[in-house]
Short mmCIF file of C-alpha atoms in Angstrom, two decimals:
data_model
loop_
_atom_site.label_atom_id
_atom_site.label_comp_id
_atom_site.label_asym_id
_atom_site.label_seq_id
_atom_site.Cartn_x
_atom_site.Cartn_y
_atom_site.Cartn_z
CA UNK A 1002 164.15 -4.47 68.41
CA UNK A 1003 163.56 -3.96 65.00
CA UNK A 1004 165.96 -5.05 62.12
CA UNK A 1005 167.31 -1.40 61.41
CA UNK A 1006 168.88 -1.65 64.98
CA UNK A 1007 170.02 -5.28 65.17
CA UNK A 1008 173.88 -5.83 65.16
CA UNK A 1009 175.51 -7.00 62.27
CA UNK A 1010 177.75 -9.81 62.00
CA UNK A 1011 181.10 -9.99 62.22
CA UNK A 1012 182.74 -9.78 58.94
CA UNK A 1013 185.72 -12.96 59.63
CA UNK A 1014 185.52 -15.73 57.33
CA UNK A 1015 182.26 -14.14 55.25
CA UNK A 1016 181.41 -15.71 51.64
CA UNK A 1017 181.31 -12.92 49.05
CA UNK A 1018 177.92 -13.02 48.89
CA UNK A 1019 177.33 -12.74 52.46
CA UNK A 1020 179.43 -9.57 52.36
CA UNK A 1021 177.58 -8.25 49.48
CA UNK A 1022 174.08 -8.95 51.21
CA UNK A 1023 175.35 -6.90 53.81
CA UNK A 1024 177.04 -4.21 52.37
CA UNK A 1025 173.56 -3.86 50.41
CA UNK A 1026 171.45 -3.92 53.73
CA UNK A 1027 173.70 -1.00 55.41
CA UNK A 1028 173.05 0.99 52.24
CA UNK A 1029 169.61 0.17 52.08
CA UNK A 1030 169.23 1.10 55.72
CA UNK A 1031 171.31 4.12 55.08
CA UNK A 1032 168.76 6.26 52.83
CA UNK A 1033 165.04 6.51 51.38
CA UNK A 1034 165.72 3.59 49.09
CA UNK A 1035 161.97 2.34 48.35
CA UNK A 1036 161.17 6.05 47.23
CA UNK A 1037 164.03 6.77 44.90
CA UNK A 1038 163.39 3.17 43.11
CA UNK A 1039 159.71 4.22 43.00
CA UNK A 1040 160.63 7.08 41.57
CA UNK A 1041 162.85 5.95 38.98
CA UNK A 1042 160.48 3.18 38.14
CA UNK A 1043 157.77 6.02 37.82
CA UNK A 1044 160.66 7.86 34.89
CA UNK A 1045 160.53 4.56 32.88
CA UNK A 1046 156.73 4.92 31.52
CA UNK A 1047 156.50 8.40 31.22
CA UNK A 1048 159.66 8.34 28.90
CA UNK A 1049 158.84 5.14 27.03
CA UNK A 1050 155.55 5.31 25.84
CA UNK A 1051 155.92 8.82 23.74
CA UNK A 1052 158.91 7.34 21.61
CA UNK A 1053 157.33 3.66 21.73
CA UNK A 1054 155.92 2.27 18.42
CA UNK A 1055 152.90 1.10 19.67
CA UNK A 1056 150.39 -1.40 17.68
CA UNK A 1057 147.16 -1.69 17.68
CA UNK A 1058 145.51 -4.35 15.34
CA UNK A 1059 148.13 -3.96 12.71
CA UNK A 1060 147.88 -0.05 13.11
CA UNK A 1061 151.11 1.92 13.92
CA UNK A 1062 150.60 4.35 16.46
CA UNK A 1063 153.66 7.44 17.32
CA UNK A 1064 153.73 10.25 19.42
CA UNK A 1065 156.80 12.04 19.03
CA UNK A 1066 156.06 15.14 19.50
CA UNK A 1067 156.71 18.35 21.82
CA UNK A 1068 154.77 16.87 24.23
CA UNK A 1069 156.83 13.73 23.64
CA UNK A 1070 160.06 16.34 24.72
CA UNK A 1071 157.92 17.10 27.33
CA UNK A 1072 157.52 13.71 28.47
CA UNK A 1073 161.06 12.80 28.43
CA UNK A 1074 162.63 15.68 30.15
CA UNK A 1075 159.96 14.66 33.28
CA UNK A 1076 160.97 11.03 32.67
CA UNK A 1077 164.37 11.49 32.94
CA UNK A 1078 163.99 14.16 36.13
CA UNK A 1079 162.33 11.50 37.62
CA UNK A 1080 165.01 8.98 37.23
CA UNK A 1081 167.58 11.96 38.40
CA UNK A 1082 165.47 12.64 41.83
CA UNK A 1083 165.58 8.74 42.29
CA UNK A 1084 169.36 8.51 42.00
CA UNK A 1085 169.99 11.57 44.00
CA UNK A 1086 167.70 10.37 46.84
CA UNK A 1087 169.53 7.53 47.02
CA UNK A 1088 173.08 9.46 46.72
CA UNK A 1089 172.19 12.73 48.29
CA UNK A 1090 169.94 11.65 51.28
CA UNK A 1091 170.64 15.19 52.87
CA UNK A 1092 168.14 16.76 50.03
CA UNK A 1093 165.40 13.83 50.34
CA UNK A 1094 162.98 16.27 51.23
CA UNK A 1095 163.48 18.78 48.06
CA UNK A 1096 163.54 15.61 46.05
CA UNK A 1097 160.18 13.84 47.41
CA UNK A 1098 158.12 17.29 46.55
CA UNK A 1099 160.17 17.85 42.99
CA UNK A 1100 159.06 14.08 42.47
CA UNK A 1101 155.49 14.34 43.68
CA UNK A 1102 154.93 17.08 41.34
CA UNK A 1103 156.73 16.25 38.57
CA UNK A 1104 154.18 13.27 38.81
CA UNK A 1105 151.18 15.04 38.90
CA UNK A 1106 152.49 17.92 36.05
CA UNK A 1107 152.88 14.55 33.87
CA UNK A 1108 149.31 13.54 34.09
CA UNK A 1109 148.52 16.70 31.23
CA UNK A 1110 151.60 16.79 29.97
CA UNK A 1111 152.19 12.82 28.69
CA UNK A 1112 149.90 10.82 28.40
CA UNK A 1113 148.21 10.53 32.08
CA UNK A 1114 151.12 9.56 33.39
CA UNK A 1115 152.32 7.34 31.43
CA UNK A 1116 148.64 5.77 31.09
CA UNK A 1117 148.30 5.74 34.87
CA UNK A 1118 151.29 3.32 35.26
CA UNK A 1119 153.95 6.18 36.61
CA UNK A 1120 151.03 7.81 38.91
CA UNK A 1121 150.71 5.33 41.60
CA UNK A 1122 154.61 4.80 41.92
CA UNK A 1123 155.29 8.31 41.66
CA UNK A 1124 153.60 9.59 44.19
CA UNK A 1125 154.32 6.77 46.39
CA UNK A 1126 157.92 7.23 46.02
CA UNK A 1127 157.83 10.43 46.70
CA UNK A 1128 155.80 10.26 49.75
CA UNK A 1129 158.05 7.62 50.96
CA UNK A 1130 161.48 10.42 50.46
CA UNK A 1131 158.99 12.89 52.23
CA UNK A 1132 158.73 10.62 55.39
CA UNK A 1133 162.02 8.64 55.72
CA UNK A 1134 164.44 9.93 58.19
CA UNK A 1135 167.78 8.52 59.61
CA UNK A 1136 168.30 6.57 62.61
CA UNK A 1137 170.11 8.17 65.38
CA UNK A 1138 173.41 7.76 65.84
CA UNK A 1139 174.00 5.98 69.08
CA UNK A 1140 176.72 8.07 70.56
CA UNK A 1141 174.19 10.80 69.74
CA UNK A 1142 171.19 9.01 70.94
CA UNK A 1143 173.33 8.49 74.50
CA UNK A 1144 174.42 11.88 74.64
CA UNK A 1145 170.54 12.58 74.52
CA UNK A 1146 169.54 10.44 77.13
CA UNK A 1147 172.68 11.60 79.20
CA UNK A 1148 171.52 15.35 78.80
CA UNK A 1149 167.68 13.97 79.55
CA UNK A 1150 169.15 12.52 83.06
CA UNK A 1151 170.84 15.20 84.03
CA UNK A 1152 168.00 18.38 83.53
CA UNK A 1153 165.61 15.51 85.23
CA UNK A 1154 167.90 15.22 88.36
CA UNK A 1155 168.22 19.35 88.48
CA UNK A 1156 164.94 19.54 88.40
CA UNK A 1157 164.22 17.04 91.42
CA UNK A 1158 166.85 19.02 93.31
CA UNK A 1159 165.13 22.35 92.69
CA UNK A 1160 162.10 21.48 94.08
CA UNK A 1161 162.91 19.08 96.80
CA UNK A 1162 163.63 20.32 100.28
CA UNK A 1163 167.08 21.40 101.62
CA UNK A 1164 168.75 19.01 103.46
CA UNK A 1165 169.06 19.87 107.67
CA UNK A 1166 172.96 20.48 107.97
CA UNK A 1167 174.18 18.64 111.41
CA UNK A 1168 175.95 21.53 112.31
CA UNK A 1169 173.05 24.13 112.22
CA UNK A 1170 171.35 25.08 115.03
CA UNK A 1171 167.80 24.06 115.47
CA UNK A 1172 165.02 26.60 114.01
CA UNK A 1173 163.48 28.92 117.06
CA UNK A 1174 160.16 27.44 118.02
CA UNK A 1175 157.43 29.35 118.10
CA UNK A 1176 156.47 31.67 120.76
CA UNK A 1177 154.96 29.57 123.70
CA UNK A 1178 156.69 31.49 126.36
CA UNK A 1179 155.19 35.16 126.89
CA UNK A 1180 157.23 37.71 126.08
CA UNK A 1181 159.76 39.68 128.46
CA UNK A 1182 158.61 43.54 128.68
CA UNK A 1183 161.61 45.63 128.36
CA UNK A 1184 161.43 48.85 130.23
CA UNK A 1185 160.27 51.81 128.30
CA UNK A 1186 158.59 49.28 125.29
CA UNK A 1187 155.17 48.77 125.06
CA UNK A 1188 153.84 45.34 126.68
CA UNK A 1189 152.41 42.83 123.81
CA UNK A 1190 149.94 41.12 126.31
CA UNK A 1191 147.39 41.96 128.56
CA UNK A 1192 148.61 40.93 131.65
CA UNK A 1193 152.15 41.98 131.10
CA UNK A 1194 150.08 45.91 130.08
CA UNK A 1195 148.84 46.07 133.88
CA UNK A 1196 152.15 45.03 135.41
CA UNK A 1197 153.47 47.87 133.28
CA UNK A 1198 151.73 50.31 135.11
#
């Protein structure tokens, strides 16, 4: 049984923490969390580095520019299809593919990526919103299992044989007796043709 399935604990006489862990752990559970937070960790570079003041040996270095806009509106999409991955888990799919290419639309557009630090956890995190589904409910997963039993037992019953019924008479054997000419038919046998005549 994996973890996802295990019961939780009864909430009576739970520390704070304890109740925070688990209220965590059910939201967790309950949504593609590892692929929005990739995803918003994958907004951070591509929005920093274009307004950062970088220096290299005692030389300033800026790059606020249009593709610095750019930069930041993909940054901060990012971050958005993070958030509503986690919020909106209904829409994960529209969100993994929005985040997968906003990813690879940032490696012209700033920087590579953020120099290659937003590519890896961009596409990750979308892949990860891509594949996550929910569990099944378990009133849902028994009704399932129910309906499962039930076409399985109908189809048993369709091809097994009828049951003999007590009060039926037995089927007519087959014809071991020869047959009884009826006057003015034609005989089936040979011997019963001669007395005929």
């Amino acid at each position: 049984m994996s973890s996802a399935l295990a019961e939780l604990r009864p909430a009576e006489h739970e520390h704070p923490a304890q109740w925070l862990r688990r209220v965590f752990r059910n939201f967790r559970r309950s949504r593609p969390f590892y692929g929005g937070l990739l995803a918003m960790i994958a907004g951070v570079p591509i929005m920093y580095f274009p307004y950062a003041k970088l220096s290299l040996s005692g030389m300033t270095m800026t790059m606020a520019t249009t593709a610095g806009a750019g930069s930041l509106i993909i940054g901060v999409l990012l971050i958005v299809l993070g958030l509503t991955a986690w919020f909106q888990p209904a829409i994960r799919v529209f969100a993994g593919v929005a985040t997968t290419l906003l990813v690879l639309v940032s490696i012209p557009v700033s920087n590579l990526s953020g120099f290659g630090t937003a590519l890896l956890p961009g596409l990750i995190g979308g892949g990860l919103m891509l594949a996550w589904a929910p569990l099944p409910e378990p009133e849902a997963e028994a009704a399932v299992a129910e309906t499962a039993m039930a076409q399985s037992t109908a189809a048993e019953s369709a091809t097994a044989p009828l049951p003999a019924v007590p009060a039926q008479a037995a089927p007519p054997a087959p014809d071991a007796a020869p047959a009884q000419s009826v006057e003015g038919t034609v005989p089936s046998r040979t011997g019963d043709a001669e007395e005929g005549r």
